[in-house]
Amino acid sequence: MVDKLDKSNLDLSVEIAGVKLKNPVVTASGTCGFGREFLPYYSLAAIGAITTKGVCLNPKEGNKTPRVAETPAGMLNAIGLQNPGVNYFVENELPNIKKYDTKIIVNIFGETVEEYCQVAEILSETDIDMLELNISCPNIKCGGISFGTEPKMAEEITSSVKKRSKKPVVVKLSPNVTDITEIAKAVENGGADCISMINTLIGMRIDIKTKRPVLKNNTGGLSGAAIKPVAVRMIWQVRNAGIKLPIIGMGGITNGDDAVELMLAGANAVAVGTAAFNDPKTVLKVIDGISDYMFENNIKSVSEITGAVKAWE
Amino acid sequence: MIALCDIISNEKMTEEYNIYSMIIDAPLIAKIAKPGQFVHVKCGGLTLRRPISIASAKNGQIKICYDVRGEGTKWLSGLKSGGKIDINGPIGKGFDVSDTSKKVLLAGGGIGIYPLYSVAEAYGENAFAVLGFRTKDIITFEKEFKECGSKLYIATDDGSYGRKGFAIDTVKEILDNNKIDIIMTCGPKIMMKGIALEAQKRNIRCQVSMEERMACGIGACLACVCKIKDANVGDGVLDVPFTNKRVCIDGPVFDIFDGSGVDWEW
Ligand SMILES: Cc1cc2nc3c(=O)[nH]c(=O)nc-3n(C[C@H](O)[C@H](O)[C@H](O)COP(=O)(O)OP(=O)(O)OC[C@H]3O[C@@H](n4cnc5c(N)ncnc54)[C@H](O)[C@@H]3O)c2cc1C
Ligand SMILES: Cc1cc2nc3c(=O)[nH]c(=O)nc-3n(C[C@H](O)[C@H](O)[C@H](O)COP(=O)(O)O)c2cc1C
């Protein structure tokens, strides 16, 4: 018999690609800007890491509005990757994040392999902890199909960035594929240090009165509670396919139990996105909820949860 | 700040239309709220909060008025006095009420009249208010604006009450006959555009309250952007490009100086 745990003795820390996070809860890219807006609600020091809004080489203005629409238990977004560019980030936003004792994951994207590499090089010279590649973007040199939907392209972008990055590379998988395990294997072959999953699922809403799509971009990415079962399934499939890389799981997490579900499926850490729009303090609730689960189930280290699902034969 | 507040009342304001007025006990929010700011309201189990302007803030209470459009506002309409409501606010930049000895012209359309009401309260007799509605049955707040001392003009699109036609016609008339220092407008984009361009013609400072679909309401997600020129009061609109501004925290009220300060086609 193990002695009952003391809540203050729980070990919530996780190590991902050599980076130690004080707890497994991070923010999801694009849902917390560069952290500033959440400061009235919690200190960035409370979370394992902040994942920034995606940045590319030059400033990008994004799509026309409406950029968002509510959907059952979720939302669609087509922000269009609006961002001030990597250099602005380094000069004006990074110093602010550095004031807090947390790890920094910078989400990056580009239109070409070369752009990803250039952004990675610039960030390699700064004091950040990890890069996260958003490979759900269109590759303009290949007719605009997304880097993340074709195994060869996913492998190429991963290996190219790995060659030129001095920081660990997390590759963020798109769920808009037939077989997620193929893409996961491809980025593992490409040398990824970690996988994050899932990005948004492409969806659409139409206003039946005007017969117009609700989003000006016509389609958008579905996120929020509605996509959680898809995230759980995909993480589980990737683990079952024998992929050993650490996984940052995301998709529809609103509380500690949701986070535990993704971890049982195989995630080492979790990210909270859309739920923060309704309650900016969701990350704190998730951290508390994971602790409660550990306490109630006599789990000493949070890593014990990872992959502990007992799947039916 | 996010607060779980007591609902004092939640009542329908018109017979024919589903426009409601809710009074909420929210001492901390009421204390710091400025005209033109809004609260972001949690609506049951919906994913996103809904932005609703603060129509009035006094004695530790705020009043919000809303038109039932879809699921969120429908949920709000079902709340009862004695119940609770979860609101985040006050949010955003409001209208300029730093010098209420100036003569202000308030031009509101539809639900856009509510944020202007607290401006009317501040300016008292120095405010001209032009309120435009589609038709007679939808008119609200006539008495309230009069009681603040505003010189009130009501226009209906169909002529069923007050002046027939759009608010802009009355606005022009008032500008022809009075010296107005500043114009403040909130309503449909097409109305605000007309009024802002009129302000430009006459070289009168103009503030507009923009509306875009929102998600986070705290400036993080970049959903509710509009295109605005950065202008400083007194400089006029600079010869600068439009930049993306967030309606939630850079606005909703923008001191655009005149009609050229907004990209109306965005
Ligand atoms: C800063 C700000 C202040 C506002 N103040 C008020 C107010 O004081 N009173 C009031 O009645 N309304 C106000 N609104 C509009 C209000 O937020 C929307 O009507 C509301 O969010 C609709 O939610 P719903 O779930 O009922 O409808 P939904 O099901 O979300 O939408 C129903 C229809 O309403 C329209 N709509 C939804 N959201 C918006 C939006 N953000 N902007 C424009 N159109 C929208 C769409 O055309 C949609 O088809 C304000 C909006 C903003 C941005
Ligand atoms: C408004 C919004 C903006 C987003 N922007 C980005 C982005 O810039 N880069 C990226 O990789 N993912 C982006 N995402 C995806 C999220 O990081 C996350 O993968 C997804 O929303 C699923 O998690 P959730 O259900 O908790 O939101 C965005 C999501 C939303 C809702």
XYZ file of C-alpha atoms and ligand atoms in Angstrom:
663
model
C 0.000 0.000 0.000
C 1.205 3.443 -0.899
C 0.671 6.229 1.598
C -1.988 8.784 0.692
C -0.469 11.646 -1.223
C -0.268 15.146 0.075
C -1.647 17.550 -2.545
C 1.387 19.787 -2.257
C 3.719 16.892 -3.048
C 2.303 16.010 -6.418
C 4.852 16.153 -9.204
C 3.224 18.011 -12.076
C 6.403 18.662 -13.983
C 7.078 17.124 -17.374
C 10.107 17.117 -19.619
C 9.581 17.579 -23.317
C 12.450 17.468 -25.769
C 14.856 18.378 -22.977
C 12.758 21.316 -21.806
C 11.350 21.041 -18.318
C 7.827 22.435 -17.835
C 6.691 23.050 -14.249
C 3.311 21.614 -15.145
C 1.888 20.032 -18.293
C -0.523 22.849 -19.144
C 0.334 25.328 -21.886
C -1.624 27.816 -23.968
C -2.617 26.915 -27.531
C -1.241 29.024 -30.345
C -3.439 31.857 -31.562
C -5.692 31.842 -28.546
C -3.538 33.861 -26.153
C -1.771 36.349 -28.427
C 1.675 36.957 -26.951
C 0.407 36.603 -23.416
C -0.197 40.261 -22.588
C -3.973 40.152 -22.673
C -4.127 37.376 -20.089
C -2.026 39.142 -17.483
C -5.078 40.611 -15.715
C -6.312 37.018 -15.229
C -3.215 35.012 -14.298
C 0.538 35.272 -14.210
C 2.293 33.488 -17.052
C 4.476 31.970 -14.325
C 1.537 29.752 -13.388
C 1.614 27.751 -16.612
C 4.037 25.208 -18.037
C 4.648 27.235 -21.176
C 3.099 29.854 -23.375
C 2.662 29.045 -27.041
C 2.518 32.289 -28.990
C 0.355 33.342 -31.891
C 1.891 32.075 -35.144
C 4.526 34.372 -36.600
C 6.011 34.440 -40.097
C 8.720 36.508 -41.749
C 6.782 39.667 -42.578
C 3.685 41.209 -40.998
C 0.449 39.636 -42.209
C -2.917 41.359 -42.071
C -5.171 38.306 -42.088
C -8.635 37.706 -43.508
C -11.648 39.941 -43.817
C -14.341 39.813 -41.138
C -16.421 38.027 -39.919
C -13.530 35.848 -38.844
C -15.392 33.773 -36.270
C -18.710 32.000 -35.829
C -20.224 30.019 -32.980
C -20.995 26.337 -33.681
C -22.491 23.606 -31.486
C -20.031 23.210 -28.585
C -17.364 25.042 -30.519
C -16.483 27.746 -32.991
C -15.069 28.335 -36.438
C -12.223 30.746 -37.022
C -10.565 32.145 -40.090
C -8.293 34.777 -38.594
C -5.925 34.317 -41.514
C -2.774 34.198 -39.386
C -2.636 37.932 -38.731
C 0.673 38.681 -37.013
C 3.256 41.469 -36.758
C 6.152 39.418 -38.168
C 8.977 37.614 -36.403
C 11.234 40.650 -35.978
C 8.536 42.680 -34.283
C 7.883 39.719 -32.019
C 11.525 39.435 -31.029
C 11.901 43.148 -30.331
C 8.578 44.043 -28.772
C 6.831 40.972 -27.411
C 9.525 38.518 -26.353
C 11.056 40.833 -23.700
C 7.657 41.079 -22.044
C 7.153 37.310 -21.912
C 10.679 36.909 -20.537
C 9.608 38.750 -17.386
C 7.715 35.640 -16.316
C 9.102 32.347 -15.133
C 7.640 30.163 -17.845
C 8.837 28.364 -20.969
C 8.280 29.914 -24.379
C 7.119 28.006 -27.428
C 6.979 30.162 -30.544
C 4.556 28.997 -33.209
C 5.850 29.694 -36.715
C 4.603 29.307 -40.265
C 5.453 30.337 -43.790
C 4.430 30.055 -47.390
C 7.601 28.231 -48.414
C 10.073 25.872 -46.763
C 12.628 28.653 -46.982
C 10.408 31.063 -45.061
C 9.940 28.576 -42.215
C 13.718 28.098 -42.111
C 14.460 31.810 -42.047
C 12.018 32.393 -39.208
C 13.518 29.437 -37.326
C 17.017 30.887 -37.773
C 16.006 34.274 -36.458
C 14.375 32.713 -33.398
C 17.341 30.404 -32.823
C 19.360 33.452 -31.819
C 16.856 34.440 -29.132
C 16.017 33.264 -25.683
C 13.038 31.070 -26.490
C 12.663 27.407 -25.575
C 11.004 25.661 -28.502
C 9.654 26.209 -31.971
C 6.281 24.874 -33.000
C 5.750 24.469 -36.751
C 2.206 25.089 -37.888
C 2.195 22.871 -40.965
C -1.495 23.372 -41.689
C -0.653 26.265 -44.015
C -0.739 26.121 -47.783
C 2.562 25.554 -49.575
C 2.409 28.108 -52.364
C 5.108 26.347 -54.366
C 2.990 23.181 -54.443
C -0.290 24.634 -55.619
C -1.340 25.695 -52.152
C -1.908 22.266 -50.653
C -1.136 22.203 -46.992
C 2.332 21.032 -45.850
C 0.635 18.946 -43.213
C -1.588 16.842 -45.448
C 1.101 15.185 -47.519
C 3.666 12.934 -45.759
C 6.553 13.836 -48.088
C 6.062 17.557 -47.606
C 5.596 17.147 -43.851
C 8.886 15.250 -43.639
C 10.717 17.749 -45.828
C 9.592 20.788 -43.888
C 10.521 19.111 -40.608
C 13.991 18.044 -41.695
C 14.723 21.378 -43.366
C 13.802 23.382 -40.284
C 15.636 20.924 -38.013
C 18.838 21.530 -39.969
C 18.681 25.270 -39.428
C 17.159 25.508 -35.966
C 19.134 25.512 -32.735
C 15.913 25.047 -30.763
C 13.897 21.872 -30.273
C 11.219 21.571 -32.941
C 7.609 20.684 -32.197
C 5.589 19.856 -35.292
C 1.879 20.625 -35.068
C -0.225 18.162 -36.994
C -3.291 18.965 -39.041
C -6.253 16.658 -38.391
C -7.536 17.201 -41.934
C -5.991 13.990 -43.249
C -7.130 10.438 -43.890
C -4.423 8.780 -41.826
C -2.821 10.857 -39.083
C -0.269 8.127 -38.295
C 1.350 8.501 -41.723
C 1.977 12.185 -41.108
C 3.198 11.524 -37.572
C 5.685 8.945 -38.878
C 6.821 11.351 -41.573
C 7.627 14.122 -39.102
C 9.323 11.608 -36.807
C 11.496 10.559 -39.750
C 12.135 14.221 -40.462
C 13.673 14.559 -37.003
C 10.926 16.296 -35.031
C 11.583 16.556 -31.292
C 7.916 16.597 -30.365
C 4.463 16.483 -31.929
C 1.573 18.737 -31.035
C -1.927 17.824 -32.083
C -4.535 18.674 -33.129
C -4.924 21.852 -35.118
C -8.451 22.864 -36.133
C -10.742 20.785 -38.351
C -11.908 22.587 -41.468
C -15.595 23.436 -41.313
C -18.203 25.793 -42.716
C -21.429 27.529 -41.725
C -24.024 29.048 -44.015
C -26.594 31.675 -43.062
C -29.753 30.156 -44.535
C -31.482 33.536 -44.825
C -28.812 35.189 -46.925
C -27.410 31.942 -48.384
C -23.979 33.352 -47.559
C -21.252 31.564 -45.639
C -21.030 33.135 -42.179
C -17.242 33.566 -42.463
C -15.897 35.942 -45.099
C -13.291 33.281 -45.841
C -16.159 30.822 -46.506
C -14.478 28.046 -44.505
C -12.720 28.092 -41.150
C -11.123 25.942 -38.487
C -13.353 24.182 -35.981
C -12.152 24.210 -32.379
C -13.549 23.854 -28.885
C -15.285 21.067 -26.959
C -16.801 19.585 -30.117
C -13.407 18.398 -31.387
C -12.178 16.737 -28.208
C -13.168 13.176 -29.225
C -11.279 13.645 -32.491
C -8.189 14.810 -30.611
C -8.367 11.874 -28.209
C -8.760 9.396 -31.071
C -5.892 10.844 -33.104
C -3.464 10.999 -30.190
C -4.341 7.408 -29.332
C -3.807 6.304 -32.950
C -0.425 7.999 -33.104
C 0.658 6.294 -29.885
C -0.624 2.956 -31.134
C 1.384 3.375 -34.300
C 4.472 3.133 -32.134
C 5.505 6.773 -32.253
C 7.663 7.545 -29.245
C 7.957 11.327 -29.567
C 6.474 13.412 -26.790
C 3.034 14.769 -27.661
C 1.461 18.056 -26.638
C -2.248 17.299 -26.873
C -4.914 19.880 -27.615
C -8.452 20.125 -28.894
C -11.484 21.006 -26.827
C -9.961 21.007 -23.370
C -12.130 22.933 -20.919
C -11.206 21.367 -17.562
C -8.866 18.975 -15.790
C -10.833 15.867 -16.732
C -10.571 16.734 -20.434
C -6.820 17.176 -20.049
C -6.519 13.818 -18.292
C -8.444 12.198 -21.144
C -5.966 13.473 -23.722
C -3.078 12.393 -21.514
C -4.494 8.899 -21.026
C -4.653 8.657 -24.815
C -0.953 9.438 -24.937
C -0.279 13.159 -24.524
C 2.665 14.228 -22.340
C 1.424 17.786 -21.975
C -1.749 19.598 -22.979
C -2.695 22.942 -24.472
C -5.809 24.988 -23.793
C -7.230 27.159 -26.584
C -10.815 28.115 -27.285
C -12.036 27.548 -23.723
C -9.981 30.566 -22.638
C -12.265 32.822 -24.690
C -15.164 32.084 -22.392
C -13.128 31.939 -19.209
C -9.649 33.460 -19.439
C -8.639 31.571 -16.298
C -9.344 28.143 -17.812
C -5.665 27.123 -17.676
C -5.661 27.497 -13.890
C -8.803 25.390 -13.656
C -7.164 22.731 -15.816
C -4.019 22.634 -13.654
C -6.144 22.307 -10.496
C -8.300 19.635 -12.095
C -5.293 17.537 -13.063
C -3.975 17.810 -9.489
C -7.346 16.723 -8.133
C -7.345 13.700 -10.416
C -3.832 12.764 -9.333
C -4.745 13.156 -5.692
C -7.917 11.125 -5.987
C -6.173 8.367 -7.927
C -2.999 8.324 -5.914
C -0.833 9.333 -8.845
C 2.432 10.863 -7.750
C 3.849 12.054 -11.032
C 1.688 13.450 -13.801
C 3.677 11.518 -16.407
C 2.157 8.318 -15.073
C -1.098 9.337 -16.753
C 0.436 9.525 -20.222
C -0.723 6.629 -22.365
C -2.307 4.822 -19.422
C -5.554 4.132 -21.272
C -6.595 0.485 -21.016
C -7.987 -0.039 -24.470
C -10.316 -2.922 -25.144
C -8.787 -5.856 -26.945
C -12.964 41.930 -14.413
C -15.172 38.873 -14.435
C -18.028 38.923 -11.970
C -21.014 36.760 -11.188
C -23.719 39.352 -10.566
C -27.289 39.502 -9.329
C -29.979 40.319 -11.852
C -32.278 43.027 -10.541
C -34.679 42.941 -13.493
C -34.909 41.718 -17.072
C -37.872 43.084 -18.982
C -39.145 43.363 -22.509
C -39.255 46.995 -23.622
C -41.616 46.838 -26.611
C -44.816 44.952 -27.347
C -44.007 43.846 -30.855
C -40.280 43.271 -30.765
C -37.994 41.278 -28.535
C -35.875 44.062 -27.119
C -35.017 43.659 -23.462
C -33.578 45.825 -20.753
C -31.679 44.207 -17.908
C -30.500 45.839 -14.701
C -27.570 44.130 -13.033
C -26.125 44.675 -9.602
C -22.434 45.189 -10.397
C -20.878 47.757 -8.050
C -17.267 47.405 -9.182
C -18.098 47.524 -12.873
C -20.590 50.383 -12.449
C -17.995 52.419 -10.587
C -15.444 52.461 -13.397
C -17.618 52.067 -16.517
C -17.346 54.810 -19.134
C -19.914 55.628 -21.828
C -19.394 53.407 -24.869
C -17.788 50.499 -23.044
C -19.370 47.060 -23.056
C -19.637 43.915 -20.997
C -18.901 40.469 -22.390
C -21.733 38.250 -21.270
C -21.577 34.516 -20.712
C -24.648 32.918 -22.272
C -25.357 29.504 -20.770
C -23.309 26.748 -22.340
C -22.389 28.652 -25.487
C -18.719 28.667 -26.444
C -18.423 32.422 -26.862
C -19.553 35.320 -24.716
C -21.668 38.050 -26.330
C -20.748 41.753 -26.279
C -23.491 44.093 -25.031
C -22.985 47.821 -24.443
C -23.406 49.379 -21.054
C -26.382 51.703 -21.573
C -26.121 53.233 -18.142
C -24.085 52.791 -14.974
C -25.105 54.292 -11.673
C -25.735 53.499 -8.026
C -23.779 50.280 -8.228
C -25.919 48.983 -11.068
C -25.549 48.728 -14.812
C -28.264 48.580 -17.438
C -27.850 46.637 -20.667
C -30.377 46.595 -23.501
C -30.399 43.934 -26.146
C -32.282 42.771 -29.182
C -32.952 39.029 -29.381
C -31.080 37.960 -32.518
C -29.992 34.377 -32.000
C -29.201 31.745 -29.415
C -27.166 33.902 -27.068
C -29.552 36.813 -26.714
C -32.477 34.384 -26.584
C -30.847 32.709 -23.597
C -30.369 36.106 -21.956
C -34.036 36.940 -22.437
C -34.969 33.912 -20.345
C -33.090 35.122 -17.260
C -35.191 36.244 -14.302
C -34.726 38.817 -11.579
C -33.076 37.157 -8.609
C -30.914 35.050 -10.908
C -27.226 35.439 -11.687
C -25.303 36.588 -14.742
C -21.585 36.160 -15.470
C -20.124 39.267 -17.086
C -16.646 40.465 -17.980
C -16.186 44.211 -18.053
C -16.143 47.038 -18.465
C -14.256 46.469 -21.697
C -12.913 48.774 -24.370
C -12.414 52.443 -25.126
C -15.497 54.629 -24.862
C -16.709 58.010 -26.098
C -15.013 61.213 -25.025
C -16.824 62.750 -22.087
C -13.849 64.711 -20.762
C -15.404 68.100 -21.599
C -19.193 68.032 -21.443
C -19.487 71.765 -21.996
C -18.964 71.039 -25.681
C -21.919 70.678 -28.001
C -22.252 67.070 -29.034
C -24.405 65.478 -31.708
C -25.327 61.878 -30.990
C -26.506 59.817 -33.938
C -27.768 56.338 -33.142
C -29.491 53.666 -35.146
C -31.330 50.618 -33.808
C -29.463 48.941 -30.960
C -26.721 51.538 -31.461
C -28.711 54.037 -29.411
C -27.939 52.314 -26.104
C -24.245 53.132 -25.716
C -25.111 56.720 -26.709
C -27.560 56.977 -23.840
C -24.814 57.153 -21.230
C -23.167 59.876 -23.311
C -26.452 61.771 -23.305
C -26.546 61.456 -19.527
C -23.082 62.997 -19.343
C -23.687 65.908 -21.735
C -27.210 66.800 -20.551
C -28.546 69.846 -22.400
C -25.430 70.093 -24.529
C -26.447 67.028 -26.487
C -28.471 66.845 -29.665
C -29.651 63.278 -30.160
C -30.884 61.830 -33.428
C -32.242 58.334 -33.076
C -33.169 56.336 -36.146
C -35.477 53.315 -36.109
C -37.034 51.121 -38.763
C -40.552 51.725 -37.528
C -42.639 53.104 -34.659
C -43.133 49.874 -32.729
C -39.427 49.368 -32.249
C -38.760 52.749 -30.623
C -37.252 52.605 -27.155
C -35.573 55.094 -24.815
C -37.455 58.161 -26.107
C -38.398 59.187 -22.584
C -34.935 58.392 -21.204
C -33.108 60.600 -23.708
C -35.584 63.450 -23.101
C -35.105 63.172 -19.358
C -31.352 63.661 -19.737
C -32.050 67.026 -21.315
C -31.029 66.064 -24.857
C -32.608 67.890 -27.762
C -34.189 64.773 -29.192
C -35.116 63.971 -32.808
C -36.589 60.635 -33.793
C -36.635 59.411 -37.360
C -38.325 56.293 -38.715
C -37.510 54.721 -42.059
C -41.228 54.283 -42.832
C -42.407 57.572 -41.369
C -44.646 55.880 -38.798
C -43.303 58.173 -36.066
C -41.274 61.366 -35.891
C -39.480 62.386 -39.033
C -39.692 60.151 -42.078
C -36.371 59.019 -43.456
C -32.905 58.165 -42.266
C -31.113 59.727 -39.326
C -28.550 61.310 -41.639
C -31.131 63.750 -43.070
C -31.896 65.096 -39.619
C -28.203 65.143 -38.752
C -27.499 67.401 -41.759
C -30.297 69.739 -40.746
C -28.970 70.067 -37.219
C -25.444 70.681 -38.480
C -26.760 73.388 -40.827
C -28.371 75.260 -37.972
C -26.119 74.692 -34.963
C -22.479 74.838 -34.051
C -21.526 71.293 -33.132
C -18.097 70.506 -31.659
C -18.139 66.759 -31.915
C -20.265 63.991 -33.413
C -20.618 60.534 -31.870
C -22.300 57.726 -33.707
C -23.246 54.095 -33.199
C -25.423 52.009 -35.459
C -25.401 50.191 -38.772
C -22.157 50.659 -40.694
C -23.907 52.344 -43.608
C -25.395 54.951 -41.287
C -22.122 55.621 -39.484
C -20.300 55.948 -42.774
C -22.739 58.595 -44.026
C -22.449 60.539 -40.810
C -18.658 60.302 -40.632
C -18.348 61.525 -44.220
C -20.670 64.425 -43.393
C -18.414 65.246 -40.439
C -15.455 65.213 -42.791
C -17.153 67.649 -45.201
C -17.816 70.050 -42.370
C -14.534 69.508 -40.581
C -16.114 68.305 -37.350
C -14.465 65.731 -35.118
C -16.235 62.366 -35.177
C -16.159 59.254 -33.009
C -17.637 55.971 -34.221
C -18.467 52.810 -32.316
C -17.579 49.848 -34.506
C -19.130 46.411 -34.405
C -17.532 43.120 -35.434
C -18.052 39.502 -34.427
C -16.005 38.839 -31.358
C -14.512 35.760 -29.783
C -12.301 36.431 -26.748
C -13.270 40.047 -26.027
C -9.925 40.689 -24.364
C -7.731 41.430 -27.368
C -6.055 38.068 -27.749
C -7.675 36.285 -30.680
C -7.786 38.987 -33.375
C -11.291 38.053 -34.523
C -12.943 41.469 -34.287
C -10.563 43.627 -36.291
C -11.478 46.616 -38.397
C -9.311 48.941 -40.482
C -8.622 52.301 -38.875
C -6.164 55.140 -39.470
C -4.215 56.187 -36.438
C -5.028 59.825 -35.924
C -4.437 62.090 -33.004
C -7.121 64.495 -32.033
C -6.227 67.869 -33.476
C -4.019 66.482 -36.226
C -6.857 65.518 -38.447
C -6.561 62.269 -40.299
C -2.982 61.679 -41.199
C -1.889 60.473 -44.544
C -1.192 57.016 -43.174
C -2.303 53.546 -44.184
C -5.131 51.714 -42.443
C -4.059 49.314 -39.745
C -5.893 46.450 -38.087
C -7.483 47.472 -34.803
C -9.322 45.233 -32.403
C -12.879 46.410 -31.798
C -12.852 44.836 -28.329
C -9.967 46.676 -26.706
C -8.644 49.228 -29.218
C -12.301 50.275 -29.689
C -15.227 49.821 -29.859
C -15.169 53.613 -30.053
C -12.567 55.025 -32.402
C -11.624 58.668 -32.524
C -11.338 58.636 -36.285
C -11.500 62.416 -36.599
C -13.523 62.068 -39.782
C -14.984 59.665 -42.320
C -11.686 58.883 -44.007
C -10.394 57.280 -40.817
C -12.248 54.008 -41.367
C -12.012 51.597 -44.263
C -15.772 51.186 -44.644
C -15.469 48.481 -47.311
C -13.485 46.086 -45.032
C -19.041 46.323 -28.953
C -20.411 45.741 -29.218
C -21.500 46.221 -28.486
C -22.776 45.686 -28.703
N -23.812 46.189 -27.969
C -25.055 45.683 -28.146
C -26.177 46.196 -27.378
O -26.025 47.066 -26.525
N -27.381 45.638 -27.615
C -27.590 44.636 -28.550
O -28.713 44.182 -28.719
N -26.550 44.166 -29.281
C -25.297 44.646 -29.111
N -24.254 44.153 -29.882
C -24.527 43.077 -30.840
C -24.638 41.756 -30.107
O -23.385 41.427 -29.559
C -25.091 40.627 -31.039
O -26.366 40.917 -31.527
C -25.128 39.318 -30.279
O -23.811 38.880 -30.048
C -25.876 38.256 -31.040
O -25.734 37.020 -30.359
P -26.774 35.852 -30.542
O -26.179 34.611 -30.006
O -28.096 36.246 -30.020
O -26.909 35.759 -32.101
P -26.060 34.867 -33.077
O -26.752 33.575 -33.237
O -24.629 34.896 -32.714
O -26.234 35.731 -34.359
C -27.496 36.099 -34.853
C -27.264 37.175 -35.890
O -26.785 38.356 -35.236
C -25.724 38.929 -35.954
N -24.547 39.083 -35.079
C -24.083 38.204 -34.162
N -23.023 38.685 -33.506
C -22.792 39.905 -33.998
C -21.840 40.920 -33.718
N -20.899 40.822 -32.770
N -21.889 42.024 -34.462
C -22.820 42.151 -35.407
N -23.745 41.262 -35.700
C -23.756 40.149 -35.007
C -25.460 38.088 -37.133
O -25.950 38.737 -38.273
C -26.192 36.799 -36.887
O -26.768 36.296 -38.053
C -22.981 44.673 -29.685
C -21.884 44.202 -30.423
C -20.624 44.721 -30.211
C -19.473 44.217 -31.020
C -8.823 32.016 -32.961
C -7.831 30.897 -33.123
C -6.572 31.159 -33.684
C -5.643 30.148 -33.867
N -4.411 30.443 -34.397
C -3.481 29.450 -34.550
C -2.173 29.748 -35.051
O -1.827 30.899 -35.335
N -1.297 28.705 -35.227
C -1.632 27.422 -34.901
O -0.804 26.530 -35.063
N -2.848 27.117 -34.393
C -3.783 28.099 -34.214
N -5.024 27.780 -33.685
C -5.347 26.387 -33.300
C -5.197 26.164 -31.795
O -3.865 26.407 -31.367
C -5.613 24.727 -31.391
O -4.798 23.800 -32.058
C -7.055 24.422 -31.717
O -7.869 25.553 -31.533
C -7.616 23.245 -30.900
O -7.611 23.514 -29.516
P -8.885 24.117 -28.705
O -10.078 23.293 -29.079
O -8.515 24.031 -27.261
O -9.029 25.530 -29.162
C -5.974 28.811 -33.490
C -7.229 28.550 -32.922
C -8.163 29.565 -32.729
C -9.496 29.229 -32.115
